[in-house]
Amino acid sequence: MVRLQVLGPLELVADDGTVIGIGSRNQRTVLGVLAARSLASGPGAVVLVESLVEALWGDEAPRSAVSSARTYVSRLRRYLDDALAARAGGYALDLDRIGIDAIDFEGRLGTASSAADLGAALALWRGPAFSDLTGAVEIEAEARRLDERRGAARQLLVERLVAEGRPTEAAAEAESLLTDEPLREGAWTALVEALAAQGRSADALRAVQRAGERLAEAGLVPGASLREAEASVLSGEGAEATMAPRLAPPVPAGSLVGRTVDRDRVAELTRRARVVTLVGPGGVGKTRLALEVAQLVATDREHGAPVVELARISDGDEVPGATADALGMLADGADDVLGRIGGRDLLIVMDNCEHVIDAAAAAVERMVRGGRRVGVLATSRERLGVDGEQVWPVAPLDAAGSEAPAAELFRERAEAVAPGSIRPGADDHLVERVVTRLDGLPLAIEMAAARLATMSLLELVELLDERLDDLRSVRRTGDRRHRTLESVIEWSEDLLGEDQRRTLHQLSVFAGPVEAGAIRSLLGDAAAERWVPSLAARSLVTVERSGQRVRFGMLETVREVAAARLDASGAGQALRRRHLDLHVELAVDADRLLRTVDEASGEASCTAAFDELRRAQAWGREHDPDRSATLVAALTRHSIWTLRTEPQEWAAAHLPRISTGHPQLSQLLVATAHRAINGGDLAAARRAAEWAETAGGRRADVLEVLGDLAMYEGRLDDALDLGRELEAVGAEDGEPLFVAIGRSTQLLSLAYAGHFDAAEQLLDDAPPGGPPTAAGWEAYSRGEVLLDRRPEEALASFARAIELADSVSNRFLSGVALVSSVSLQARVGSPVDASRAFSSVIEHWHTLAARTHQLTTLRNLVTLLVRLGRDEPAARLLHGVADHRLPPTFGAEAERLAAAADRLRERLGPDRWAELEAEPTDGDIDTLARFALAELAAGSG
């Protein structure tokens, strides 16, 4: 029997998935009208022949119209059989007999209880309903109804993602929906709530503004829900999230079997102990139990319960970076990032620690030493061995008896893949034999249950008896449960075809779950389209859904076995080299896009593939450092804009491994210099930048970092000259981005030096085209030039810069523009609003370990504290940011700090001013940031 699809172009699909060609457009229109009537009025609803004629020809029907319409119906009955029946005066299509995606969608929507359920329902859509059929009134009416249902479901998905603690995904889904339906006010409201949940209050308010503009274009005004969302952001509700976003663990798929007691007792243990480790053999269910515990306790923690998936890394040195990445933080050395994590109220799940056990243990110790609020729940095949660790052994499921948890799990998984394959009562003894044979190991049970899709329960029992005895007979050492799981994996492999087996082994090269496109690039179309789905059906490959995206991965236990088989075949090194080559190409292409109007695409490409990029460069660093250096160098722009310092760490690690004449040496040094700038070590940045200048390479990148350094060190004349040279080089190379950065460097140099007339004259030049970041730097520079002279225009320019930066995830530009905007508002706007905004900005830079930008923020905060009358905190902060060990202030910033010092000296009196000035400071920007946050919190209480 065929199946009808209308959620996109109309299609008839055979049982084997083949799309059936159904003739002319007129014949398709007839089927569309019949389907639309049946959907609108129910199965059996009659469509008169006259209605078909009207849909086909309107007022210009030929004499043969009626007979032609009947002919079209007759041809359709070849495919639809008795589902399409003649009725008095017309025809009726019974959709219940053939099935249709629209009804499936409605059904799934009606029972959806989670974001994952909604994503599965929306995955049925291939485009607008009936998208290839227009002109027929009845079809268009039903298409509008279905499209509206789809829009409502997409909006509900955004709301569910927010409710489930996944605001970043929610914001992305909302933006996608609003691209298609810019007048859907509920989607705007959901976007505002998603941004607010991430602590991005400024972005949330800009979304309100964007919504108002789009609605006004259509003659509409914002409704109550959008106004309430705006009021919530302005009132500071959810202010905790502005300090650090709440991070939610993934929602496990399926039910929890046989682990309720473990879950509750481990959850209670995490409330009493700082470090809890779930210990047990591979495949016993440690990860699943950890996720269930995290779900249970996440709401108790101010900042949630994120998961660090260590299975995706291959080297212990990568543990701090992977941890920071999972928490949305940036690493400036292991001690830095892990210490900053310790101050947050988190339960961090460190999953699959065993292959990097020493590094994982060191990381956990550093985190818990860094603060008393953080807790760790680790999973490992052995204990971490850290102070205060509480170990919870995770045992296999009880397999004794037909009602044991292991039997329950087997029945549940069997029913999912082969409904009716187990007879209640009659097959209990066979079920018990299976789970006993498999030692109650959940992963082994799931893999065995998957085989019932192609064999009977009795055949499964017989095969298990035979195969496990053979496999165990050659393994007389080691834990029996480990041997059982490896045996099941080997047995599962033996049941695969050669192509499936090879694909399974090859998939182990990937670091984590990847989309089909990545698999296709590395392994070919057949692997992506045929073998990987078939491996997923056998539980050898995992399937993850995020919104409407599907990614394929492997459990670490399966990956270990598959990787060993790949290496044993002799194909491992060549495939890993191919993996490296593909990701070199990806990084180089993304770097090119980041300098074009397709900048957002380049950024998304790097972000989506970051786990794979990490894996590729790590392998390449050891086996092909020259090639790997090309990958890392290509990520320089991505790392600068996102303030993601991990690629800059990779750059520093590659420097000793490449020759002094390597073509990427200069770019690696540029990346290293930016890392030092971000960390506040301008001397180290200068050494790296000056070395890069002598190493050749792309001149524009070197000029950019030299200009930044000159600016931060107050050498404004040098910065002006470097900006002019960069603009000229950018124009010569046809690179609008570098033209814009060069102009920005000049504008900022002139403005900070007080040469406002010259700066405004430069502003009058036509701005360059190019990527959004280019326009963003132009807007930011305009705001700095107009700053205190025309503050309203300056604020509008800063808002424009932030909007452009956020559109391409440029956290660097967004952050500096936000600092300028907040600082200006602190001088001319509401000091209460400015206090709240300053807290958000300080936490933003603290999270990113961006000390140079943090220093600028703290210096601007002094003015606000003076305005609020918080004289002693203002004086302490002023003395701290003026420490001789920190980079000097200059220009308007220096003038404002000097004015603040004069006012404070006058208001406090010379004696108290001298006492505060004599208090020791350590020149540590992080300490000053924590002091500022505490004072702002105290002032708002």
XYZ file of C-alpha atoms in Angstrom, residues 523-764:
242
model
C 32.969 7.579 4.378
C 30.831 8.134 1.276
C 27.134 8.258 0.372
C 26.439 4.580 0.974
C 27.712 4.735 4.550
C 25.629 7.814 5.343
C 22.450 6.699 3.621
C 22.435 2.919 4.075
C 24.905 1.502 6.549
C 24.738 4.030 9.389
C 20.915 3.893 9.684
C 21.097 0.103 9.655
C 23.725 0.188 12.432
C 21.475 2.507 14.425
C 18.665 0.000 14.064
C 20.963 -2.564 15.738
C 21.849 -0.232 18.650
C 25.480 -0.090 17.521
C 25.078 3.581 16.589
C 23.241 6.161 18.690
C 20.835 8.744 17.285
C 20.540 12.216 18.794
C 17.922 14.802 17.828
C 18.242 18.523 18.437
C 15.348 20.464 16.978
C 15.134 19.240 13.404
C 18.755 18.015 13.255
C 19.762 14.361 13.570
C 23.270 13.290 14.564
C 24.795 9.830 14.729
C 27.279 8.782 17.402
C 28.656 5.794 19.293
C 28.751 4.755 22.909
C 32.335 4.851 24.154
C 32.334 1.119 24.815
C 31.402 0.349 21.230
C 33.836 2.989 19.977
C 36.743 1.343 21.803
C 36.075 -2.018 20.197
C 35.468 -0.466 16.776
C 38.654 1.624 16.960
C 40.689 -1.451 17.897
C 39.238 -3.315 14.905
C 40.004 -0.363 12.628
C 43.631 -0.220 13.748
C 43.980 -3.987 13.497
C 42.825 -3.787 9.882
C 45.655 -1.374 9.090
C 43.212 1.279 7.839
C 43.172 3.500 10.936
C 46.025 5.884 10.146
C 44.900 6.546 6.587
C 41.327 7.262 7.681
C 42.431 9.570 10.492
C 44.586 11.412 7.982
C 41.520 11.745 5.759
C 39.582 13.039 8.786
C 42.335 15.606 9.338
C 42.351 16.634 5.670
C 38.577 17.109 5.622
C 38.695 19.307 8.685
C 41.606 21.301 7.328
C 39.395 21.994 4.315
C 36.468 22.862 6.579
C 38.543 25.258 8.687
C 40.142 26.941 5.664
C 36.761 27.368 3.974
C 35.208 28.703 7.188
C 38.084 31.187 7.570
C 37.398 32.453 4.055
C 33.679 32.794 4.781
C 34.348 34.718 7.995
C 35.715 37.532 5.847
C 32.675 37.655 3.527
C 28.950 38.364 3.666
C 28.510 34.657 4.470
C 30.308 35.181 7.793
C 27.477 33.567 9.806
C 27.829 30.385 7.781
C 31.555 30.193 8.475
C 31.015 30.712 12.190
C 28.266 28.074 12.341
C 30.522 25.628 10.501
C 33.334 26.006 13.047
C 31.008 25.791 16.033
C 29.150 22.714 14.794
C 32.387 20.846 14.008
C 34.404 21.944 17.031
C 34.692 18.476 18.623
C 35.941 17.099 15.317
C 38.367 19.978 14.841
C 39.766 19.286 18.302
C 40.174 15.581 17.499
C 41.720 16.263 14.075
C 44.344 18.729 15.296
C 45.287 16.528 18.255
C 45.977 13.576 15.966
C 47.702 15.799 13.451
C 49.919 17.439 16.045
C 51.489 14.024 16.728
C 51.431 12.521 13.233
C 51.406 15.432 10.747
C 52.123 18.719 12.559
C 52.628 20.673 9.331
C 49.157 19.771 8.067
C 47.594 20.201 11.494
C 49.158 23.653 11.796
C 47.198 24.696 8.705
C 43.947 23.703 10.436
C 44.802 25.564 13.644
C 45.976 28.666 11.802
C 42.709 28.771 9.862
C 40.808 28.952 13.155
C 42.526 32.182 14.212
C 39.712 34.463 13.057
C 37.083 32.210 14.648
C 38.981 32.262 17.946
C 39.363 36.063 17.909
C 35.713 36.791 17.237
C 34.307 34.177 19.624
C 37.026 34.749 22.288
C 37.400 30.984 22.239
C 40.961 30.572 23.403
C 41.259 26.801 22.980
C 42.363 27.095 19.307
C 44.895 29.680 20.462
C 46.224 27.129 22.975
C 46.559 24.692 20.075
C 48.501 27.326 18.137
C 51.012 27.713 20.974
C 51.350 23.910 21.223
C 52.140 23.653 17.503
C 54.904 26.270 17.520
C 57.688 23.917 18.723
C 56.654 21.279 16.175
C 56.938 23.243 12.939
C 59.865 24.746 11.096
C 60.729 28.446 11.242
C 59.887 28.658 7.565
C 56.430 27.115 7.862
C 53.862 29.153 5.853
C 51.460 29.171 8.826
C 54.004 30.249 11.444
C 52.948 33.896 11.320
C 49.270 33.039 11.734
C 49.984 30.748 14.703
C 51.935 33.568 16.334
C 49.071 35.982 15.697
C 46.713 33.566 17.453
C 49.165 33.260 20.356
C 49.392 37.053 20.612
C 45.615 37.424 20.759
C 45.492 34.810 23.528
C 47.982 36.844 25.550
C 46.017 40.052 24.957
C 42.845 38.364 26.120
C 44.621 37.169 29.261
C 46.058 40.608 30.021
C 49.723 39.778 29.308
C 50.561 42.529 26.839
C 54.324 41.929 27.041
C 53.923 38.324 25.869
C 51.512 39.484 23.174
C 54.066 41.995 21.914
C 56.798 39.355 21.681
C 54.559 37.028 19.680
C 53.312 39.824 17.401
C 56.800 41.106 16.659
C 57.940 37.576 15.831
C 54.907 37.179 13.561
C 55.909 40.380 11.746
C 59.237 38.824 10.760
C 57.726 35.444 9.782
C 55.852 36.547 6.658
C 52.293 35.304 6.254
C 49.151 37.375 5.831
C 50.205 40.958 6.526
C 46.695 42.122 7.448
C 46.422 39.770 10.443
C 49.787 40.942 11.774
C 48.844 44.609 11.364
C 45.568 43.987 13.180
C 47.188 42.529 16.300
C 49.951 45.166 16.281
C 47.278 47.865 16.104
C 45.345 46.316 18.987
C 48.506 46.205 21.085
C 49.371 49.819 20.341
C 45.837 50.814 21.362
C 45.862 48.875 24.645
C 49.292 50.291 25.522
C 48.182 53.874 24.805
C 50.505 54.358 21.795
C 47.785 56.139 19.851
C 50.004 57.625 17.121
C 51.400 54.160 16.376
C 47.891 52.717 16.357
C 46.779 55.399 13.903
C 49.620 54.594 11.508
C 48.990 50.862 11.762
C 45.287 51.421 11.086
C 46.067 53.382 7.935
C 48.418 50.670 6.726
C 45.853 47.959 7.490
C 43.143 49.803 5.568
C 45.483 50.118 2.565
C 46.483 46.444 2.701
C 42.833 45.397 3.027
C 41.886 47.477 -0.022
C 44.818 46.104 -2.017
C 43.905 42.507 -1.108
C 40.186 43.016 -1.746
C 39.351 42.281 1.921
C 36.541 44.615 3.152
C 36.865 43.206 6.663
C 40.421 44.451 7.052
C 39.488 47.773 5.469
C 36.840 48.139 8.183
C 39.173 47.063 11.003
C 41.836 49.469 9.744
C 39.325 52.334 9.652
C 38.096 51.399 13.122
C 41.641 51.472 14.498
C 42.111 54.948 13.042
C 38.770 56.231 14.349
C 39.381 54.928 17.849
C 42.942 56.304 17.902
C 41.720 59.760 16.886
C 38.792 59.715 19.313
C 40.871 58.543 22.285
C 43.449 61.222 21.498
C 40.702 63.877 21.458
C 40.936 64.600 17.708
C 37.175 64.447 17.225
C 36.978 66.701 14.158
C 39.447 64.514 12.269
C 37.571 61.427 13.396
C 34.219 62.792 12.203
C 35.764 63.723 8.880
C 36.888 60.107 8.485
C 33.374 58.985 9.437
C 31.956 60.953 6.526
